[in-house]
Short mmCIF file of C-alpha atoms in Angstrom, two decimals:
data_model
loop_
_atom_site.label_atom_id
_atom_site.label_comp_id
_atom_site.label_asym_id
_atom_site.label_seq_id
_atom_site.Cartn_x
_atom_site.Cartn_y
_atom_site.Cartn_z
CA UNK A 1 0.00 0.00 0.00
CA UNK A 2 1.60 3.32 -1.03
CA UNK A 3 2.65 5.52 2.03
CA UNK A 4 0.47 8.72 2.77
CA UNK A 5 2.64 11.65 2.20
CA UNK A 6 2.36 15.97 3.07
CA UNK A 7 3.59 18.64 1.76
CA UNK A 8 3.92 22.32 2.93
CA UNK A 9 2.90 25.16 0.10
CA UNK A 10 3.66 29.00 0.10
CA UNK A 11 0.27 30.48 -0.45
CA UNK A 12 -1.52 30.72 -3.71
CA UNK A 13 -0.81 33.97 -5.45
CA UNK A 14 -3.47 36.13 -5.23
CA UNK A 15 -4.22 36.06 -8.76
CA UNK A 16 -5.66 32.62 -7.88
CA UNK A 17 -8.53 33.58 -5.97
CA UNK A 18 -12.06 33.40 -8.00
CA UNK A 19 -12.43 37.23 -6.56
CA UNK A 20 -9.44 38.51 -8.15
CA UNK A 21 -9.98 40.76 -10.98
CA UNK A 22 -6.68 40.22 -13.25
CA UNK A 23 -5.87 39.95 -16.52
CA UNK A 24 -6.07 36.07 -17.59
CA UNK A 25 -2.33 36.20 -19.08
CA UNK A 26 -1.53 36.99 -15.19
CA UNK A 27 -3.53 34.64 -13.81
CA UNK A 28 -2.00 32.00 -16.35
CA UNK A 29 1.39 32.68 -15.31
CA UNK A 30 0.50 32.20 -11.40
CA UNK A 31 -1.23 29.27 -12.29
CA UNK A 32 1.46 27.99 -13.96
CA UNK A 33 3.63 28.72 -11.11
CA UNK A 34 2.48 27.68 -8.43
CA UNK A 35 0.98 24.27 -11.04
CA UNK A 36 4.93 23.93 -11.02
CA UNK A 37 6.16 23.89 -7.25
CA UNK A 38 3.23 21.52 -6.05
CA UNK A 39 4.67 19.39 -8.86
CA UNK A 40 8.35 19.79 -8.01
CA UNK A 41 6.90 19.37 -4.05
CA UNK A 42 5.23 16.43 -4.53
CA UNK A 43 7.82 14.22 -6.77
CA UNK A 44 10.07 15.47 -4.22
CA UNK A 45 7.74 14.22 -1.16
CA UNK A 46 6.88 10.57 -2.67
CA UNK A 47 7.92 8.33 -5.53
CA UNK A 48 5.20 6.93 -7.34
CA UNK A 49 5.01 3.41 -9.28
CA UNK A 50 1.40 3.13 -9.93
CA UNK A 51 -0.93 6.20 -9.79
CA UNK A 52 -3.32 6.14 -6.96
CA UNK A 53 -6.78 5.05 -8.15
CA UNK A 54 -8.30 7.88 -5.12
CA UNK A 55 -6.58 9.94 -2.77
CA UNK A 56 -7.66 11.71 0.30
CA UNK A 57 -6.66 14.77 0.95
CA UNK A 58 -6.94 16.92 4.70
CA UNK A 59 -5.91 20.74 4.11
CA UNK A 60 -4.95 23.06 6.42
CA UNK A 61 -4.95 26.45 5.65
CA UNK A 62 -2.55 29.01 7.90
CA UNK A 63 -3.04 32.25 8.33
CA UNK A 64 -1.64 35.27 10.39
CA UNK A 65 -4.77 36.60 11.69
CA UNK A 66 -8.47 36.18 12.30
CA UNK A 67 -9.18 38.24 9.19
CA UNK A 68 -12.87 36.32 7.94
CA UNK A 69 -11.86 34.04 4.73
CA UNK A 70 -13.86 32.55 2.45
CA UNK A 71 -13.03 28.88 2.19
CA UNK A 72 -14.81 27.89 -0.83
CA UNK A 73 -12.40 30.22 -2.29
CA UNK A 74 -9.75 28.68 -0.15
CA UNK A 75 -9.94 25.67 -1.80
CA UNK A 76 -10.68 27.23 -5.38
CA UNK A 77 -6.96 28.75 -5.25
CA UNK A 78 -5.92 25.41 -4.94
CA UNK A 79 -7.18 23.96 -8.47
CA UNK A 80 -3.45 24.15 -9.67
CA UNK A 81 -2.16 22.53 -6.82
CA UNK A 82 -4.23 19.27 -7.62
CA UNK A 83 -3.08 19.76 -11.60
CA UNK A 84 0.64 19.76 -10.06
CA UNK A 85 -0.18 16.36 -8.33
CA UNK A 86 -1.50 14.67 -11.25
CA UNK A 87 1.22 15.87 -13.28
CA UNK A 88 3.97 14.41 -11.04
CA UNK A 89 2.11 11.31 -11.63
CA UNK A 90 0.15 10.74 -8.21
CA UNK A 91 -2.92 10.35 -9.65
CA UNK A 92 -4.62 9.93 -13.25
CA UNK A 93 -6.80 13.58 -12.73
CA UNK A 94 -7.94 15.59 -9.91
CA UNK A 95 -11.61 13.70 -9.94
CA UNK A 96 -10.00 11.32 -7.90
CA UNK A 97 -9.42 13.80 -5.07
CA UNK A 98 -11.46 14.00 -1.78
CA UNK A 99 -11.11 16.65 -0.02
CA UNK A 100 -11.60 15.05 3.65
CA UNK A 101 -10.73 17.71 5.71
CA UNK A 102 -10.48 21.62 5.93
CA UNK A 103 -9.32 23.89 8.15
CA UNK A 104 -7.90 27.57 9.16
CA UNK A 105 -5.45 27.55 11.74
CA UNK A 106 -3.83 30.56 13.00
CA UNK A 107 -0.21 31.81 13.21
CA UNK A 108 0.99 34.88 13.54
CA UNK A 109 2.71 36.21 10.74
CA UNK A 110 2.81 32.74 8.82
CA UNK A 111 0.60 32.07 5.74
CA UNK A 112 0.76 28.81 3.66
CA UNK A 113 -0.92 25.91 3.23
CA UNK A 114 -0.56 22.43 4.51
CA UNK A 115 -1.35 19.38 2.44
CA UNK A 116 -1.89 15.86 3.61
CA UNK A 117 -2.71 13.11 1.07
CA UNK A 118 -3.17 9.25 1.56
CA UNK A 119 -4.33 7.01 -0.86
CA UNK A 120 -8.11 5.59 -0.58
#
């Protein structure tokens, strides 16, 4: 049985967020970004064989105050994150993602995100 793994992401570029009002060549290139480290972050984290059929996934999002967030949109900023996964050959696509658990945790002046995955 493959090993359940985390990672630990800066977080998402503002340019991410689904309230963001940018211009879609600069929300490409954050996209792209950030698609990039989860990839380079997760092939670092775990080898893989044999993509996981499923995977469950428990986020944690830190933040640095008790500012109210949204986390719907949250998670939305994280769409290239699962891309980056499946393209460091974890899984076949991101439909095979649940997202078990989510929460806000915080830190003073710390903001990223914390990713735990295990295979279902």
């Amino acid at each position: 049985m493959p090993e359940p793994f985390s990672i630990s992401l800066p977080w998402p570029p503002a340019e991410l967020s689904p309230n963001a009002r940018v211009h879609w060549s600069a929300r490409h290139r954050a996209t792209q970004e950030y698609r990039w480290l989860v990839w380079a972050k997760t092939r670092q984290a775990t080898l893989v064989a044999h993509p996981w059929e499923r995977a469950q996934v428990r986020v944690q999002f830190v933040v640095p105050d008790h500012r109210r967030r949204d986390i719907d949109n949250l998670l939305a900023m994280l769409k290239p994150a699962w891309d980056g996964v499946v393209d460091a050959g974890l899984l076949k696509d991101d439909s095979c993602i649940t997202v078990a658990h989510v929460e806000k945790i915080m830190r003073p002046g710390q903001r990223l995100v914390l990713i735990e995955m295990a295979p279902l």
